[in-house]
Coordinates of C-alpha atoms and ligand atoms in Angstrom, one line a residue:
X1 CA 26.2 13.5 -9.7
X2 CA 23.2 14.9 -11.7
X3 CA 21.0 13.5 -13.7
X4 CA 22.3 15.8 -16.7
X5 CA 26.2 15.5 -16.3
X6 CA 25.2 11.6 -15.9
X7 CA 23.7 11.4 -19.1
X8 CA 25.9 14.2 -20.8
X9 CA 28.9 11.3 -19.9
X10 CA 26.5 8.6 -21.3
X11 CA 26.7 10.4 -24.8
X12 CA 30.1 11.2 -24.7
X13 CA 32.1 8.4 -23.2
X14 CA 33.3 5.9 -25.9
X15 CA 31.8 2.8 -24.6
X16 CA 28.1 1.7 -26.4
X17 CA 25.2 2.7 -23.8
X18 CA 21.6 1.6 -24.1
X19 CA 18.3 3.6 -22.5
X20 CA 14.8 1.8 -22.4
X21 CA 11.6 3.4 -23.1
X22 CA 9.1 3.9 -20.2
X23 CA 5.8 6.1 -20.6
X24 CA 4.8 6.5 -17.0
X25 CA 5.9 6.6 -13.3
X26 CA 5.9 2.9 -13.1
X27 CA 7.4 1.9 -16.1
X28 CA 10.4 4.1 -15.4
X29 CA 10.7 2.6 -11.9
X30 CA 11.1 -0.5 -14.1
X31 CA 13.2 0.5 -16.4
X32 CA 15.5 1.7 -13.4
X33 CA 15.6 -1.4 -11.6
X34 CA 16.3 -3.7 -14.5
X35 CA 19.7 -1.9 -14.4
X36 CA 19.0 0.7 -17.2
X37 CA 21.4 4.0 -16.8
X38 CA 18.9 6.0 -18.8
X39 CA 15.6 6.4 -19.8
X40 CA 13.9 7.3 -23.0
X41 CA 10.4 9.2 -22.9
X42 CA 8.4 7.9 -25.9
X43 CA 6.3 10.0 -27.5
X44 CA 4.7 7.2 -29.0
X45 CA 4.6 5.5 -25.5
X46 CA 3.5 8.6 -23.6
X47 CA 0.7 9.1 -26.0
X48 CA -0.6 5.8 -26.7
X49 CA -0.5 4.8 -22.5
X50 CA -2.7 8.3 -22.1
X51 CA -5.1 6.7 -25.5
X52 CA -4.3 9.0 -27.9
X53 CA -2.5 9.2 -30.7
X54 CA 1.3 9.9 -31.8
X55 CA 0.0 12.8 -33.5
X56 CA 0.7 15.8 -30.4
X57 CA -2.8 15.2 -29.2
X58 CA -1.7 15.1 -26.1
X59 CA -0.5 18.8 -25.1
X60 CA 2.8 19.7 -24.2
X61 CA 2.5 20.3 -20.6
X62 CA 0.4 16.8 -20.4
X63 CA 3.5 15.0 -21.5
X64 CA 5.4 17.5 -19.1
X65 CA 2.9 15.9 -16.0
X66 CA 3.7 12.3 -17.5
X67 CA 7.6 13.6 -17.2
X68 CA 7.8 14.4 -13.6
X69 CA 5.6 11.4 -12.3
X70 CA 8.8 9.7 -14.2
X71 CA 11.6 11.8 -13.2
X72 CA 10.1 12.1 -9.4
X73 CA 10.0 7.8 -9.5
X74 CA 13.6 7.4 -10.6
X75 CA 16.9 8.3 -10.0
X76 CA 18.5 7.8 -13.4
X77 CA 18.6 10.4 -16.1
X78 CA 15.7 10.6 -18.9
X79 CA 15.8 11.6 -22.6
X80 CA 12.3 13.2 -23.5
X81 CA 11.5 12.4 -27.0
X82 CA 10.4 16.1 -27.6
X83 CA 8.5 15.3 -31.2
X84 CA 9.0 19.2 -32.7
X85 CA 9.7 21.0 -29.8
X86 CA 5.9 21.7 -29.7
X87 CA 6.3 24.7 -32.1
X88 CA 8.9 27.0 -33.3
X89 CA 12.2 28.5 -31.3
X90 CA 10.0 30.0 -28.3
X91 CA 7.8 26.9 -27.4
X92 CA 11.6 25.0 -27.7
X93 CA 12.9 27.8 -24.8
X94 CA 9.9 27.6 -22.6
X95 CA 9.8 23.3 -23.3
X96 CA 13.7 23.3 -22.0
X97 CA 13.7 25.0 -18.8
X98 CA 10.3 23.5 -17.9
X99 CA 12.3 20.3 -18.5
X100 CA 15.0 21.7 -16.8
X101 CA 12.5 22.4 -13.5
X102 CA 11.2 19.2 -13.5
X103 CA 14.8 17.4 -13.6
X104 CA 14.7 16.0 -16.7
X105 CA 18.2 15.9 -18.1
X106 CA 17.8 15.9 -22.2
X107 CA 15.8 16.6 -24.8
X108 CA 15.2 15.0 -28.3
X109 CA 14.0 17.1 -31.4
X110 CA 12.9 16.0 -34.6
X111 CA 13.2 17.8 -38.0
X112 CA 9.4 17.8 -38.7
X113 CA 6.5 20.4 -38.7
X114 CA 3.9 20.5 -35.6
X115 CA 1.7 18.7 -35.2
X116 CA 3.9 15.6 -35.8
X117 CA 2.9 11.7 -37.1
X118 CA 4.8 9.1 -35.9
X119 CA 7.8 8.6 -38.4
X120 CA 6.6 4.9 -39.0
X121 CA 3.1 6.3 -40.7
X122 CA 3.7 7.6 -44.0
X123 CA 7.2 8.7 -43.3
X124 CA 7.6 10.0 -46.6
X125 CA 5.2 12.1 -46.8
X126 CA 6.0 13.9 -43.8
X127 CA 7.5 17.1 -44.6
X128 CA 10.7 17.9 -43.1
X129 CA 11.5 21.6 -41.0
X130 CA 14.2 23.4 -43.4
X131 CA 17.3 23.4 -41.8
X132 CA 17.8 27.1 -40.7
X133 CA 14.4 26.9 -39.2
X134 CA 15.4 23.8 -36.9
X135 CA 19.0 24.9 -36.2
X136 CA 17.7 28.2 -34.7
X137 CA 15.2 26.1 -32.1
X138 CA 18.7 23.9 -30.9
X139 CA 20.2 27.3 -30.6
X140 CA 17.2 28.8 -28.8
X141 CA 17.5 25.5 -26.9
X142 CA 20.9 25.8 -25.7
X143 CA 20.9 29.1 -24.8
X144 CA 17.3 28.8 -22.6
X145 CA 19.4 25.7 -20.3
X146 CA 20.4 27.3 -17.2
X147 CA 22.1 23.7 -16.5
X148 CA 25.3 23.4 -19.0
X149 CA 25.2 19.8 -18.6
X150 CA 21.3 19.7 -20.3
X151 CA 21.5 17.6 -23.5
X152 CA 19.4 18.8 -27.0
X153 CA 19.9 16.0 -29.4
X154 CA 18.9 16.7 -32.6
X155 CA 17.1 13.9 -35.0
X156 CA 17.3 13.7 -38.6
X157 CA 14.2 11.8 -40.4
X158 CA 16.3 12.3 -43.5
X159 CA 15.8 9.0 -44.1
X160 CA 12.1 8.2 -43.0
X161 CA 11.3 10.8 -45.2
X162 CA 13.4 10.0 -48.3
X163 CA 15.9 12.4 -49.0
X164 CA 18.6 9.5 -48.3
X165 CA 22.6 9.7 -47.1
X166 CA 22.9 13.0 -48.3
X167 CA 20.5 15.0 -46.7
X168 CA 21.0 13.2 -43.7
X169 CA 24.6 13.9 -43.5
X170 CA 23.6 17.8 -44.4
X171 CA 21.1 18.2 -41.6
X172 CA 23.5 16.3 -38.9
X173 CA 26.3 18.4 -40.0
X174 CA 23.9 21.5 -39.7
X175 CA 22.3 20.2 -36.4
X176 CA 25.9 19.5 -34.6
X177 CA 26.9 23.0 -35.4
X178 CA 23.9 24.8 -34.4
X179 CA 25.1 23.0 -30.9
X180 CA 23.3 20.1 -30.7
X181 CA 25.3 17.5 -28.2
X182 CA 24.6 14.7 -30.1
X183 CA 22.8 13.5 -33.2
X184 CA 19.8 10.7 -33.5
X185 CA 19.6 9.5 -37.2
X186 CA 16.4 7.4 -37.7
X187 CA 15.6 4.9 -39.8
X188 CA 12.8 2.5 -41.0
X189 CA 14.3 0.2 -42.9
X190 CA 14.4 -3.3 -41.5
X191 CA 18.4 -3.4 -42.5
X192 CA 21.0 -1.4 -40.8
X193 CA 22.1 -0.2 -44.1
X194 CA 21.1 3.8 -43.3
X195 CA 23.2 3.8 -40.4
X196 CA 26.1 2.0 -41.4
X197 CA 26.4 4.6 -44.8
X198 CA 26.0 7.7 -42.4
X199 CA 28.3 6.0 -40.0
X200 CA 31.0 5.7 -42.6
X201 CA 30.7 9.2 -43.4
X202 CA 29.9 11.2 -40.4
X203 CA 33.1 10.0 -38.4
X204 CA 33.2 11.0 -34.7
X205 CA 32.4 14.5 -35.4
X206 CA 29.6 14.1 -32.0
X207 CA 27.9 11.2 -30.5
X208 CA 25.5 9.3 -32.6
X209 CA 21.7 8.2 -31.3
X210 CA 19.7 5.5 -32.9
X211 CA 16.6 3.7 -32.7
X212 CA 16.8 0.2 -34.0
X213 CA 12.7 -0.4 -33.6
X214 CA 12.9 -2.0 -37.2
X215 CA 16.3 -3.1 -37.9
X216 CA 16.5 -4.9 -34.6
X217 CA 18.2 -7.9 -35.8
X218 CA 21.0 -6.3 -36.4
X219 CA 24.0 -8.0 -33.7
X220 CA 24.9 -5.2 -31.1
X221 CA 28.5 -5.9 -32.2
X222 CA 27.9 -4.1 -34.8
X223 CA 26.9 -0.9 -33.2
X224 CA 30.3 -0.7 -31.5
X225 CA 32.1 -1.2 -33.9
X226 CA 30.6 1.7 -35.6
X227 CA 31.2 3.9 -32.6
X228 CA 27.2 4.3 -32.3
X229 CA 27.3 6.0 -29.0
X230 CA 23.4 5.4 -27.3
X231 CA 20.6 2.8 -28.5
X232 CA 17.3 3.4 -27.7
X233 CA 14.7 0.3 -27.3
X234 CA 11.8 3.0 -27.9
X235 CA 8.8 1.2 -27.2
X236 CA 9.1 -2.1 -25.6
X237 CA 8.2 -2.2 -22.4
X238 CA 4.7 -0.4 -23.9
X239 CA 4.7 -3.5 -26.3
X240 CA 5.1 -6.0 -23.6
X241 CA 2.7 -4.6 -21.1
X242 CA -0.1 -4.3 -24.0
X243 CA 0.0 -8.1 -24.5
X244 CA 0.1 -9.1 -20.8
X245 CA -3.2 -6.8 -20.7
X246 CA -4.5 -8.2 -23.5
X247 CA -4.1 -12.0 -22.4
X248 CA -5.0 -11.3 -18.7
X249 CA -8.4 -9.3 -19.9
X250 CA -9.3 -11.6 -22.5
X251 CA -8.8 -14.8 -20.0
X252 CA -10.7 -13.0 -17.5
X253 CA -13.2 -12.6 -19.7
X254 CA -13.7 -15.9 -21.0
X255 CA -13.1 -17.9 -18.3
X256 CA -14.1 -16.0 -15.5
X257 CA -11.8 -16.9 -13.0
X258 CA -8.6 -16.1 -11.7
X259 CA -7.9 -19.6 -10.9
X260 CA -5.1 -20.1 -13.9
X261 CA -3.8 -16.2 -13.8
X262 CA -3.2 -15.3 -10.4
X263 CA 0.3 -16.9 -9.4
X264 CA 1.6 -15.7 -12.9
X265 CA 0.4 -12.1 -12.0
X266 CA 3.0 -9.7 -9.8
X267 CA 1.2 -9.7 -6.8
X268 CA -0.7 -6.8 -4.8
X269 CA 2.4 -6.6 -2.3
X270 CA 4.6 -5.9 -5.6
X271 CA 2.4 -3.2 -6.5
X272 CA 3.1 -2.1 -3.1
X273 CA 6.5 -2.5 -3.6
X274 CA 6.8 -0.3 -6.2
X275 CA 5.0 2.4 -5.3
X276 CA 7.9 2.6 -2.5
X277 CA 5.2 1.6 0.6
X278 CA 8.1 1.0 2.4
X279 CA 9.5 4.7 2.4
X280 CA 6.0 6.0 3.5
X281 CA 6.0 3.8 6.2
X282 CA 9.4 4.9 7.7
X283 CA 7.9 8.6 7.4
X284 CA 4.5 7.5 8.8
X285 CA 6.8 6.2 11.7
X286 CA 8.1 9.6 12.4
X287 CA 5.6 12.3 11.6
X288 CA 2.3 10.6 12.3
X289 CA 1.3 10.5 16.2
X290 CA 1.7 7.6 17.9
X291 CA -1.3 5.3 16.9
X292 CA -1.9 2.7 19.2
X293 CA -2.1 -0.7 16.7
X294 CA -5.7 -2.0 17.1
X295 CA -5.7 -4.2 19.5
X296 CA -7.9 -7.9 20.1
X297 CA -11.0 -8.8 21.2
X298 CA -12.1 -12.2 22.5
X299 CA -15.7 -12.6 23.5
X300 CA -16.9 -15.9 25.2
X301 CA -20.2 -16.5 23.8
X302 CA -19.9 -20.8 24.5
X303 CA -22.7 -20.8 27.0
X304 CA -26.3 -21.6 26.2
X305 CA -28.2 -19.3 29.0
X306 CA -30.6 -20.8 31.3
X307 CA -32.8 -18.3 32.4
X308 CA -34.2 -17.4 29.1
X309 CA -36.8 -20.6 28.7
X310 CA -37.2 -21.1 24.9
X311 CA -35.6 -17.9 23.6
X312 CA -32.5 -20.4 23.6
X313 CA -34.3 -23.0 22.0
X314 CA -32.3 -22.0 18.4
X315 CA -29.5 -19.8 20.3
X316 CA -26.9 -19.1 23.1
X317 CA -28.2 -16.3 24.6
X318 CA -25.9 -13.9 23.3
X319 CA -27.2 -13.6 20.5
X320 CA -31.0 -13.1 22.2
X321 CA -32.0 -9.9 20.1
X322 CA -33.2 -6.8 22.0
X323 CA -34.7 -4.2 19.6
X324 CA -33.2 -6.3 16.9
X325 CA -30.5 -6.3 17.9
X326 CA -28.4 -9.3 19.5
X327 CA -26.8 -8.8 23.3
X328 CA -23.4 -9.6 22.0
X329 CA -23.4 -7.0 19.4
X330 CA -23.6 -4.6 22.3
X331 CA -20.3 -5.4 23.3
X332 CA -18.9 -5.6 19.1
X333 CA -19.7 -2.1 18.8
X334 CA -18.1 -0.8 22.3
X335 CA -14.6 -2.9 20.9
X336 CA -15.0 -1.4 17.5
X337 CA -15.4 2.3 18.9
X338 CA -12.2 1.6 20.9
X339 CA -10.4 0.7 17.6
X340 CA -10.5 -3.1 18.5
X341 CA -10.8 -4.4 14.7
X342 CA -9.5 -8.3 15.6
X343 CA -12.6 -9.8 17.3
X344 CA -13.2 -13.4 17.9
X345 CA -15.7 -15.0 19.2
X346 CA -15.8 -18.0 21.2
X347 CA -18.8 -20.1 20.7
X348 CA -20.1 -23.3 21.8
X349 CA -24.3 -23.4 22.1
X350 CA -25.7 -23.1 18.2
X351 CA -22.3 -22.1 16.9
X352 CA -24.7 -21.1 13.8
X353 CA -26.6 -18.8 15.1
X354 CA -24.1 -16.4 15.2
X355 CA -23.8 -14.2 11.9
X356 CA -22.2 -10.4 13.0
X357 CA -20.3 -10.5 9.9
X358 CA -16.9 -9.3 10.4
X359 CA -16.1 -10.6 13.6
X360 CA -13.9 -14.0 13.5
X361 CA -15.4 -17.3 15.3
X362 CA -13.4 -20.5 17.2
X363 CA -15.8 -23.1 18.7
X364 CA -15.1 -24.9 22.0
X365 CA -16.0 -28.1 21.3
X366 CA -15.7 -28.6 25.1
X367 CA -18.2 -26.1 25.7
X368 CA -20.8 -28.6 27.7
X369 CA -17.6 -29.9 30.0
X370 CA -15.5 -26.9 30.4
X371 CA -15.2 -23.6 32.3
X372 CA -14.6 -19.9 30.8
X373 CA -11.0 -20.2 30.4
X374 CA -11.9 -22.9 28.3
X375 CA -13.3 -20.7 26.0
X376 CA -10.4 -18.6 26.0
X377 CA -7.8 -21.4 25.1
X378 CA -10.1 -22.2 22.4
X379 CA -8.9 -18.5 21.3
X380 CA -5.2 -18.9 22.3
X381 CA -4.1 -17.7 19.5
X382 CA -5.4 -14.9 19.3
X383 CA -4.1 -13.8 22.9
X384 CA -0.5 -13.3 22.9
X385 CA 0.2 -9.9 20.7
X386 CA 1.6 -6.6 19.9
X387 CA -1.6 -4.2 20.4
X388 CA -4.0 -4.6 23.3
X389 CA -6.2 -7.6 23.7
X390 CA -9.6 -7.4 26.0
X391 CA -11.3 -10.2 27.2
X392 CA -14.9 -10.1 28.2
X393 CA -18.4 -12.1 28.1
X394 CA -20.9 -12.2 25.2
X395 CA -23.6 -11.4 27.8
X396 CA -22.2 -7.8 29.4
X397 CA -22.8 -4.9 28.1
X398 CA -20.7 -2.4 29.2
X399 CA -20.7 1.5 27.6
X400 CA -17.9 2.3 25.2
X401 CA -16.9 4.9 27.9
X402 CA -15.8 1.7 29.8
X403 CA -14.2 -0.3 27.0
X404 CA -12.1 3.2 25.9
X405 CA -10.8 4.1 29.2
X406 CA -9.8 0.2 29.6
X407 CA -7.9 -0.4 26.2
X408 CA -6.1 3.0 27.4
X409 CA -4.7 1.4 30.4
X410 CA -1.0 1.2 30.3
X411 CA -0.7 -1.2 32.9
X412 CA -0.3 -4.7 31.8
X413 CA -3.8 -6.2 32.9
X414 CA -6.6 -4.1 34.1
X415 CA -9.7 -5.1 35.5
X416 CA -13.1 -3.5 35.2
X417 CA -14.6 -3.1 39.1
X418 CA -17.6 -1.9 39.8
X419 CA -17.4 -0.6 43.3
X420 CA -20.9 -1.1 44.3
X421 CA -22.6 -3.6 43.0
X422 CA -25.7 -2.9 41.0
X423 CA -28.6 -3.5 42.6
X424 CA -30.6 -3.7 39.7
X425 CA -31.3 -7.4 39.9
X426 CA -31.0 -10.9 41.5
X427 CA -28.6 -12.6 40.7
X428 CA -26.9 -16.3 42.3
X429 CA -23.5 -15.3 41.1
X430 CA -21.7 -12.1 41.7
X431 CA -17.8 -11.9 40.9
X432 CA -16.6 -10.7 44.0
X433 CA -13.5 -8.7 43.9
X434 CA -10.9 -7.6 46.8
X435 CA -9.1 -4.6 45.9
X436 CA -6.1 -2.4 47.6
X437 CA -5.7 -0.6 48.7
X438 CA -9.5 -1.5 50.4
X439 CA -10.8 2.3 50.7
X440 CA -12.8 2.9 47.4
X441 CA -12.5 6.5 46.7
X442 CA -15.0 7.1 44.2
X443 CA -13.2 6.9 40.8
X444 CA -10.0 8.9 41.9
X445 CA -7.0 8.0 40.3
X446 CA -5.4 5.9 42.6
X447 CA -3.4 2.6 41.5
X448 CA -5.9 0.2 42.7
X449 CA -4.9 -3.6 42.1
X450 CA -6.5 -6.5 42.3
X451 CA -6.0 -9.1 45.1
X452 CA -8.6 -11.4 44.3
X453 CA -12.2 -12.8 42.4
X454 CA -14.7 -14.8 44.3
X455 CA -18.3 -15.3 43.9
X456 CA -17.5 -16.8 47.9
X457 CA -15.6 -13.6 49.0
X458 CA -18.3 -12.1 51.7
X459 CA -20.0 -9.0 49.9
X460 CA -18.6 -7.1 53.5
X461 CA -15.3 -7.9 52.7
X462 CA -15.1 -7.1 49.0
X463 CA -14.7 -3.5 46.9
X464 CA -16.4 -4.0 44.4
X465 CA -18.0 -6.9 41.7
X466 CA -15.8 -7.2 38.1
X467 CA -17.9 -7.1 35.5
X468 CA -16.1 -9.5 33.2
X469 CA -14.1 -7.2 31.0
X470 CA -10.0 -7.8 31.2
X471 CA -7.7 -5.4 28.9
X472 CA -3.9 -6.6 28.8
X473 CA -1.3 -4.4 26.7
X474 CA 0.7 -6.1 24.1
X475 CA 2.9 -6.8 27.5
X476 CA 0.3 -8.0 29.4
X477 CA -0.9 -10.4 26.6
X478 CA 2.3 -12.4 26.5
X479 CA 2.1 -12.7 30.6
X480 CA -1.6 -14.4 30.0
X481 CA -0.6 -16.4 27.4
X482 CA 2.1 -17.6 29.5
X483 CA -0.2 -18.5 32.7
X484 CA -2.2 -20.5 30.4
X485 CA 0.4 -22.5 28.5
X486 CA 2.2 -22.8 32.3
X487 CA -1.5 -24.2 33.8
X488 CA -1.7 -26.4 30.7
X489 CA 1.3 -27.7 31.1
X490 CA 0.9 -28.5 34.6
X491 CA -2.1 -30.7 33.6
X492 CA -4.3 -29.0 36.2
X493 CA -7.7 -28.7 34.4
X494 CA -7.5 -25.1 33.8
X495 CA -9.9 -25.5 31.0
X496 CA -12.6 -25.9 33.9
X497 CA -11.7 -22.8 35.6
X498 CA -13.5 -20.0 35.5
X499 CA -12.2 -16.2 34.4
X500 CA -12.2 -15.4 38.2
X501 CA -10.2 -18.6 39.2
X502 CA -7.5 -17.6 36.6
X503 CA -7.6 -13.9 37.8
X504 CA -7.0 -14.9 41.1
X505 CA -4.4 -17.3 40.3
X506 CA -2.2 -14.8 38.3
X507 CA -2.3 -12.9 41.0
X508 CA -1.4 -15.2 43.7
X509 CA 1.7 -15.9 41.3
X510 CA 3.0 -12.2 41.5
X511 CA 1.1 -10.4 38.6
X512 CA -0.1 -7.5 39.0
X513 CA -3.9 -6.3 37.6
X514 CA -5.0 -3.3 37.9
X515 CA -8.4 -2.1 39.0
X516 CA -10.2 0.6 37.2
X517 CA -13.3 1.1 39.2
X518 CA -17.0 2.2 37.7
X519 CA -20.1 2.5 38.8
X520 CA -23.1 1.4 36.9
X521 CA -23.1 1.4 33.1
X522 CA -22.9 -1.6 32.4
X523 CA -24.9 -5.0 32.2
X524 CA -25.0 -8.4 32.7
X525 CA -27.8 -10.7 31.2
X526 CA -28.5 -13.2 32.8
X527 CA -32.2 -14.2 32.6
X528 CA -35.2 -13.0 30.7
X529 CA -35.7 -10.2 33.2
X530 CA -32.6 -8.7 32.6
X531 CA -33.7 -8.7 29.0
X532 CA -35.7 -5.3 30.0
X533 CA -33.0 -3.8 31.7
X534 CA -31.0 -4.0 28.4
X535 CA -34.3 -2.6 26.6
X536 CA -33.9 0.5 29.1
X537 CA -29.9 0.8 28.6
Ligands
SPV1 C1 9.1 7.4 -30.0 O1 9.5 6.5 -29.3 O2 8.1 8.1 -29.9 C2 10.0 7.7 -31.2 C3 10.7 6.7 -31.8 O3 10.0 8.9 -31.6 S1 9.8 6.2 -33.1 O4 8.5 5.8 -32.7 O5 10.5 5.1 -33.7 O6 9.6 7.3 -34.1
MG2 MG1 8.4 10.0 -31.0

């Protein structure tokens, strides 16, 4: 049903209906979910949320903004406390079919002269519109609605002003047949006398609007039995918030801490909440391309270094600067360019020395005793996920070119080969890796896998040498985290292994790795000699 039939039935059905007042987008989302059918658009609300006064400093079309911010957040109908109309019979056609564009179902006009005060100021000194002036702006009203269902209620000030029963009863009578669909009589008195008089008079000629801001003791009962048809709580939610601004700001201020605030405050996902995250989210899900979640990283940084005499005196050698800048943060950047976000790095030697800022850091406390997958179970939690997760040493440096087309792999694992190994420096260890199918064709696509990870495999009888860098897919992730809580379980020492040892072993077991094979463009650092390799990278 529309918002204007909805609220049309609100005036005229015979039960007692309230609306609340909001002033913004968020305060009518409120307002809509404490259960409210309606909504009423303050004036005095509107204008004191933007900081200025109740006096039509705010333009018209600025209230119109503040309306569809409203109107777009909810789903119930809204009342716009239209002060005047904003000026005589034409601003009153162009305000209702703006209104009527922007889904706002009624209208509420006062019998006052632009620019307005709030009828609690001075009330009786406010001069009131004469009566043939106002009753030609309803007319000029309902006859701009395209929408028959659009509401104009018409409001007396009668009363704030003075002139008492009688002119009140005058102007309504005026007002209702001039076609407004219902009539609000207002009153500042702190007794419901005003409205109980009129009531006795007036009858049931049209529904009947009031505000009961000052005569809001008055039982509810009351109102029904008068056949009141809509109460409006104007300005309370406005009211409310000011407070909790007031006591959060001034706590803040004098205590300086959120230490006795924050659990009593909504919370940030609230926020979230309201602002309908959610519904973005679902839309996100269909109209955005497929963004790949950023992924892990785990670096194993435990080792000390020993080739690097006493520049490991006060660090592991991963964080040896070159150019001032340390080895591992080489390999931080390459992740980060590959949208890898989550790092962690496993440390051992001079956990302090590390400081990269926003990386995360576990310590293997075991880091004298154990191999490199006991680095990586100091990181298992991190392993098992939904994006990608890559695995490599503190001391490789590999380019982001090599990182990228890695963390794109669909398959479950891949491995980084380089198919001949560099020859660049001397080193005691290579990681030796067999590959098939055995024929290295360049770096064609061809589904390479691994078949095993040696330093012992005979240098004739291997493709390639890893470089230390394993990706897994969300997929593959699970499948290493399994191996590992499996080889844990058994109680064979696989902390002492080493990253080829558990390579090989997953493989033995039926997993498949792929291979991606390189050449050059990449580094390991192993001793201070290297170090100038780096310096030429
Ligand atoms: C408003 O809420 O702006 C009103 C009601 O017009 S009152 O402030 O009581 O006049
Ligand atoms: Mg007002």
């Amino acid at each position: 049903m529309k918002k204007t039939t909805r609220f049309k039935q609100m005036l005229q059905s015979k039960q007692l209906e309230f609306i609340c007042e909001a002033h913004n987008g968020l305060s009518a989302k409120i307002v809509e979910e404490a259960g409210f059918r309606g909504i009423w658009g303050s004036g005095l609300s509107i204008s004191a949320a933007m900081g200025v006064r109740d006096n039509n400093e705010a333009s018209w079309t600025q209230v119109l903004e503040v309306l569809e911010f409203m109107s777009d957040n909810t789903s119930v109908p809204i009342l716009l406390d239209g002060d005047t109309g904003y000026g005589n019979f034409n601003n009153m056609r162009r305000l209702v079919s703006k209104l009527e564009q922007r889904g706002v179902a009624a209208v509420c006009i006062e019998d006052k002269i632009f620019p307005k005060t709030n009828s609690f100021i001075k009330g009786e000194s406010q001069p009131l519109a004469e009566i043939e002036e106002f009753c030609g702006k309803i007319k000029a009203g309902k006859d701009a609605q395209s929408d028959s269902d659009f509401s104009i209620v018409a409001r007396t000030e009668a009363f704030i002003a003075g002139w008492g029963l009688e002119e009140a009863l005058k102007r309504a009578n005026a007002y209702y047949e001039a076609g407004a669909d219902a009539i609000l009589v207002h009153s500042k008195i702190a007794k419901p006398d005003d409205i109980i008089n009129f009531m006795g008079e007036w009858g049931d000629r049209c529904p009947i609007v009031i505000v009961p801001t000052m005569y809001y003791d008055t039982p509810t009962t009351v109102w029904r039995e008068l056949g009141i048809s809509l109460v409006i709580w104007a300005n309370h939610i406005l009211r409310s918030g000011i407070r909790a601004m007031q006591d959060t700001a001034a706590h803040l201020m004098e205590h300086e801490s959120l230490l006795h605030i924050e659990k009593k405050l909504p919370t940030v996902k609230e926020i979230f909440r309201l602002q309908g995250m959610e519904e973005y989210q679902q839309w996100e899900k269909a109209y955005l391309p497929k963004k790949r979640q950023g992924g892990r990283g785990i670096l194993l940084a435990a080792s000390k270094g020993n080739g690097f005499g006493r520049l490991t005196d006060d660090k592991p050698k991963a964080m040896i600067e070159v150019e001032g800048q340390p080895i591992i943060l080489g390999s931080v950047n390459a992740l980060r360019k590959s949208d890898i976000r989550d790092i962690t790095i496993v440390t051992g030697y001079k956990p302090e020395a590390f400081n990269l800022g926003t990386v995360k850091y576990v310590q293997n406390e075991g880091w004298e005793q154990t191999g490199e997958v006991g680095s990586l179970l100091a990181a298992r939690d991190k392993i098992a996920g939904e994006g990608e997760l890559v695995v490599g040493y503190g001391d490789v440096v590999a380019r982001s070119f090599v990182l990228k087309n890695l963390v794109e792999s669909t398959a479950p694992l891949t491995v980084v080969v380089d198919y001949q190994a560099p020859h660049h420096k001397t080193r005691t260890s290579i990681d030796w890796a067999r590959v098939t199918p055995e024929r290295v064709e360049g770096i064609k696509k061809i589904d390479y896998k691994l078949v095993k990870v040696d330093p012992q495999i005979e240098p004739a009888a291997a493709q390639g040498e890893w470089i230390g860098l394993l990706a897994c897919t969300g997929e593959g992730s699970k499948i290493l985290a399994k191996t590992l809580d499996e080889l844990v379980a058994a109680d064979v020492n696989v902390a002492n292994w080493s990253m080829p040892q558990l390579l090989s072993h997953m493989v033995e077991s039926g997993v498949e790795v792929a291979v991606q094979y390189i050449h050059d463009n990449w580094l390991d650092i192993d001793d201070i000699a290297d170090l100038s390799d780096l310096y030429k990278f």
